[in-house]
GROMACS .gro file of C-alpha atoms in nm:
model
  177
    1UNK     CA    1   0.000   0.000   0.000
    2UNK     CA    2   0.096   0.360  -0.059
    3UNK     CA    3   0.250   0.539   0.204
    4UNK     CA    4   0.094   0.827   0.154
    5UNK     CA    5  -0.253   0.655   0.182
    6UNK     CA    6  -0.137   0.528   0.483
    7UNK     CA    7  -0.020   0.843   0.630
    8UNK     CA    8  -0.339   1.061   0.535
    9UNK     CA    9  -0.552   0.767   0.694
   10UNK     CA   10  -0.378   0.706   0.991
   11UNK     CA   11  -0.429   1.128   1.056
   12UNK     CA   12  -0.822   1.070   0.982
   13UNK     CA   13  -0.817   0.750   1.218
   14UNK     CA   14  -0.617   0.983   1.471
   15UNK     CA   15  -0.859   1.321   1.408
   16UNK     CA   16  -1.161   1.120   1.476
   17UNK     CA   17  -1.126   0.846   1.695
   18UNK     CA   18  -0.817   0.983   1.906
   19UNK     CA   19  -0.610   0.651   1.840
   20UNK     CA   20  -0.500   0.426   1.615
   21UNK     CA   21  -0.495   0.120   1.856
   22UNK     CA   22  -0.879   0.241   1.962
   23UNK     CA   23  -0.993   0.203   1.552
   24UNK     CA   24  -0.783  -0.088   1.469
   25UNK     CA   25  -0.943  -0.286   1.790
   26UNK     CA   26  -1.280  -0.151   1.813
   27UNK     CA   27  -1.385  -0.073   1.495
   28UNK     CA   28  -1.154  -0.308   1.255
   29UNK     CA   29  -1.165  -0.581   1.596
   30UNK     CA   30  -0.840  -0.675   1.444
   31UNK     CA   31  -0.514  -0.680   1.690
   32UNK     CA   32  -0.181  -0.482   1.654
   33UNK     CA   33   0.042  -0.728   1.454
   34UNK     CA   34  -0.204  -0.736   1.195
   35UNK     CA   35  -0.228  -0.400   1.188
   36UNK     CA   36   0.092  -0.318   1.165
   37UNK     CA   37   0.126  -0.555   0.855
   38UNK     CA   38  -0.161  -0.397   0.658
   39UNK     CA   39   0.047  -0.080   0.704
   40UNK     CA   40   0.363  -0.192   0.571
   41UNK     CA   41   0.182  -0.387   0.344
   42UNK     CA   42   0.253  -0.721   0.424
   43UNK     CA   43  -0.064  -0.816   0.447
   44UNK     CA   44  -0.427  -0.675   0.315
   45UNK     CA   45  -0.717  -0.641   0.478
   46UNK     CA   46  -1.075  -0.788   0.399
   47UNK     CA   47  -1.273  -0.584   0.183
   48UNK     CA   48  -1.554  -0.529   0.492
   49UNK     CA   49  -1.250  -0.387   0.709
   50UNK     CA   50  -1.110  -0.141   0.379
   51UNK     CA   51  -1.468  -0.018   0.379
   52UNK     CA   52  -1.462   0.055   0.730
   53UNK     CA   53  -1.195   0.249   0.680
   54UNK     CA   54  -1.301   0.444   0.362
   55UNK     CA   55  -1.582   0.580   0.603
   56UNK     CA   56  -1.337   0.778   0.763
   57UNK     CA   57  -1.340   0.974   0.429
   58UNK     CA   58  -1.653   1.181   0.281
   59UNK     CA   59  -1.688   1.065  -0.092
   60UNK     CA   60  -1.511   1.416  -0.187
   61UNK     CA   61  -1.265   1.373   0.071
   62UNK     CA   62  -1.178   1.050  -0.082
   63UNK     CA   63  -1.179   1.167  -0.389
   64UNK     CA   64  -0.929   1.399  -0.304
   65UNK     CA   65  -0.714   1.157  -0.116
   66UNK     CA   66  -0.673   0.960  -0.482
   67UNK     CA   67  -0.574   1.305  -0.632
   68UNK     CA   68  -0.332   1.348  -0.362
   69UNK     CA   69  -0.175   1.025  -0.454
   70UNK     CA   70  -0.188   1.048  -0.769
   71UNK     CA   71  -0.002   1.384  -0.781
   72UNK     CA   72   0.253   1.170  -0.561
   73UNK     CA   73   0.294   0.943  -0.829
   74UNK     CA   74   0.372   1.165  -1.119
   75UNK     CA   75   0.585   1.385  -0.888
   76UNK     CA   76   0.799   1.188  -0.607
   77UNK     CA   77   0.938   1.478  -0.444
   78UNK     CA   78   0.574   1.565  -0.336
   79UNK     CA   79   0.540   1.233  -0.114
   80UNK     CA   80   0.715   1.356   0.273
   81UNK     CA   81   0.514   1.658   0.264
   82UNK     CA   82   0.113   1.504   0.086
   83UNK     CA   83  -0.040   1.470   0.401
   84UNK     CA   84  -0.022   1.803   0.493
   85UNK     CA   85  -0.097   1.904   0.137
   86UNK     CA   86  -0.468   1.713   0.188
   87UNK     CA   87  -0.483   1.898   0.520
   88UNK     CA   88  -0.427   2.223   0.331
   89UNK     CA   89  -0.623   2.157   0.035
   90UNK     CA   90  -0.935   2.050   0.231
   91UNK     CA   91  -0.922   2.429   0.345
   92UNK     CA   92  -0.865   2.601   0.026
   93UNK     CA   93  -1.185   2.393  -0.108
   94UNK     CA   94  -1.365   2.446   0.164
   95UNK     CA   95  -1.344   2.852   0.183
   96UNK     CA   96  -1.407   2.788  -0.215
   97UNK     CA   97  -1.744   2.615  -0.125
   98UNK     CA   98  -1.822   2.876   0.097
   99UNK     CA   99  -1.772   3.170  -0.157
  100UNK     CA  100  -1.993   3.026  -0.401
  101UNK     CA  101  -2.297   2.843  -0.159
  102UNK     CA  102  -2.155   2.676   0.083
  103UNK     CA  103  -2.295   2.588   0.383
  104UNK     CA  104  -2.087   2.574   0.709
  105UNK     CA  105  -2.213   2.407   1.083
  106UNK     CA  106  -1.979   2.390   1.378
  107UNK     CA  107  -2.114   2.019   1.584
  108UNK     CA  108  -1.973   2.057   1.916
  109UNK     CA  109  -2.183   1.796   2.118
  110UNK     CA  110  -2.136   1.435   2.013
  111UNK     CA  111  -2.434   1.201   2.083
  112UNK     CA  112  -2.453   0.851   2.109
  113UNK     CA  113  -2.199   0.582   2.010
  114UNK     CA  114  -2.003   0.824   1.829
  115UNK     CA  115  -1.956   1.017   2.206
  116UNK     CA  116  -1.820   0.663   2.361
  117UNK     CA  117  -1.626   0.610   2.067
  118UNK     CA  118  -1.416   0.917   2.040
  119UNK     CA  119  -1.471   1.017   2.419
  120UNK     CA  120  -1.344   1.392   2.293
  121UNK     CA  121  -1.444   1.702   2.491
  122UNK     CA  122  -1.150   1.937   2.384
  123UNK     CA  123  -1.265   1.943   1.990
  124UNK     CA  124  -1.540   2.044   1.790
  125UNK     CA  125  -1.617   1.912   1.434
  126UNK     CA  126  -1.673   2.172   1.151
  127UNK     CA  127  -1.880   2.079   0.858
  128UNK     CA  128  -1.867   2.255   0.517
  129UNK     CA  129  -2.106   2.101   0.285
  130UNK     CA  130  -2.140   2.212  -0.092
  131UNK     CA  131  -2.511   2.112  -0.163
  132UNK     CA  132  -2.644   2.050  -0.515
  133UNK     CA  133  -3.020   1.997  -0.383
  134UNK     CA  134  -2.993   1.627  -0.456
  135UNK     CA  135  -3.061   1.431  -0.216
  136UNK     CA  136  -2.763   1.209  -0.122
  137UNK     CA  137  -2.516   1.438  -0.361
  138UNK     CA  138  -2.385   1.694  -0.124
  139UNK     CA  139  -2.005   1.707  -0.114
  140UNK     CA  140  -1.891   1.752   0.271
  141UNK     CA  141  -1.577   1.841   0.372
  142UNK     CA  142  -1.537   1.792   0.768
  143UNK     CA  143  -1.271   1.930   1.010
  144UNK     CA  144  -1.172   1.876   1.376
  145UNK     CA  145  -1.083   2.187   1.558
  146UNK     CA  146  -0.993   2.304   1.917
  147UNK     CA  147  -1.303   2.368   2.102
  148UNK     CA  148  -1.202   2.718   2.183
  149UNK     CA  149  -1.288   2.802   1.828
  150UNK     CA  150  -1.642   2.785   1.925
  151UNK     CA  151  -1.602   2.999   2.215
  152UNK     CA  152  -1.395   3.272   2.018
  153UNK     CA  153  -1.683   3.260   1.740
  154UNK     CA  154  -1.964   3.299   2.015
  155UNK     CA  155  -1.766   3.549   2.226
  156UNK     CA  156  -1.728   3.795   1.918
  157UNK     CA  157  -1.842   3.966   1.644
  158UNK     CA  158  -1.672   3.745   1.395
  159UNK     CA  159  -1.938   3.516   1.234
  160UNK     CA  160  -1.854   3.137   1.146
  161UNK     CA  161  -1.776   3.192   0.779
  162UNK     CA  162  -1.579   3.504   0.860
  163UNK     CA  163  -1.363   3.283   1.096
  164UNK     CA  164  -1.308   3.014   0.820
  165UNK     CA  165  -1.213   3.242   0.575
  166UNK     CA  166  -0.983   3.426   0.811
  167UNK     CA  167  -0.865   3.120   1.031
  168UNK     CA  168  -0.933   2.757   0.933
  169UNK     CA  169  -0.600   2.696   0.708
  170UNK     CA  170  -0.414   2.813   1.017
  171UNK     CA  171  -0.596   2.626   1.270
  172UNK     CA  172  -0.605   2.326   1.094
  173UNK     CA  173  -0.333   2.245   0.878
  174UNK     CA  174  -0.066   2.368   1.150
  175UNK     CA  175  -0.238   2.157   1.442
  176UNK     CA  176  -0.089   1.871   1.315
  177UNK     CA  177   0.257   1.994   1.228
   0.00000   0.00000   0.00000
């Protein structure tokens, strides 16, 4: 497998469920060693546990991802820093969105088994959604964020979209750096 693939997805797995050992034994139930095969690619997963792990992607996002690795491909000298590149693209697409329809929702409480899964209080989940009025169509682009955000957006004048426009490269590409 790519490495690049592997390093974008093991930043998703991290981003949303906090862990790698978490997703690879609660949602995968598979244990380390085999994990640690599939990621140097001595051995492949079943197709039930690559879906599982294509849901960490929106279809766009995963769309993107094969872009990114493509662009690895044809350019080699692009593969130690593509990870970051997805991060950073994801924003410039996103504030695109947003200029031309857009829609934009901060989800700061988690519900349910997603709550128990990730067990995060410090983050909140921005959503940026390019609807087409198709039902099932909408390209979503989604981004974990400090939870302060939310308190700096309520606390001020500064409206969500002005704040992603102004702040959401920053905040999230350089988090993980």
């Amino acid at each position: 497998m790519h490495q690049v693939l592997i390093d974008i997805m093991v930043e998703a797995i991290v981003e949303q469920y906090d862990s790698e050992e978490f997703f690879y034994q609660h949602l995968l139930q598979i244990d380390a060693s085999q994990w640690a095969a599939f990621k140097t690619g001595e051995q492949s997963l079943s197709e039930e546990h690559m879906q599982k792990i294509k849901g960490l992607f929106s279809d766009y996002e995963w769309m993107l991802v094969q872009k990114v690795l493509r662009q690895t491909i044809i350019f080699p000298e692009r593969r130690n820093f593509a990870a970051a590149e997805y991060r950073r693209l994801k924003t410039i697409i996103a504030k695109k969105w947003l200029e031309t329809g857009g829609e934009a929702e901060l989800i700061s409480k988690k519900t349910g088994e997603k709550k128990r899964q990730r067990g995060v209080n410090g983050f909140i989940d921005l959503k940026v959604t390019m609807p087409y009025g198709e039902w099932g169509f909408d390209d979503i682009l989604s981004f974990r964020l400090p939870a302060i955000i939310q308190q700096q957006i309520e606390g001020s004048t500064v409206d969500l979209l002005e704040w992603v426009n102004e702040n959401l490269t920053d905040t999230y590409v350089h988090q993980k750096e």
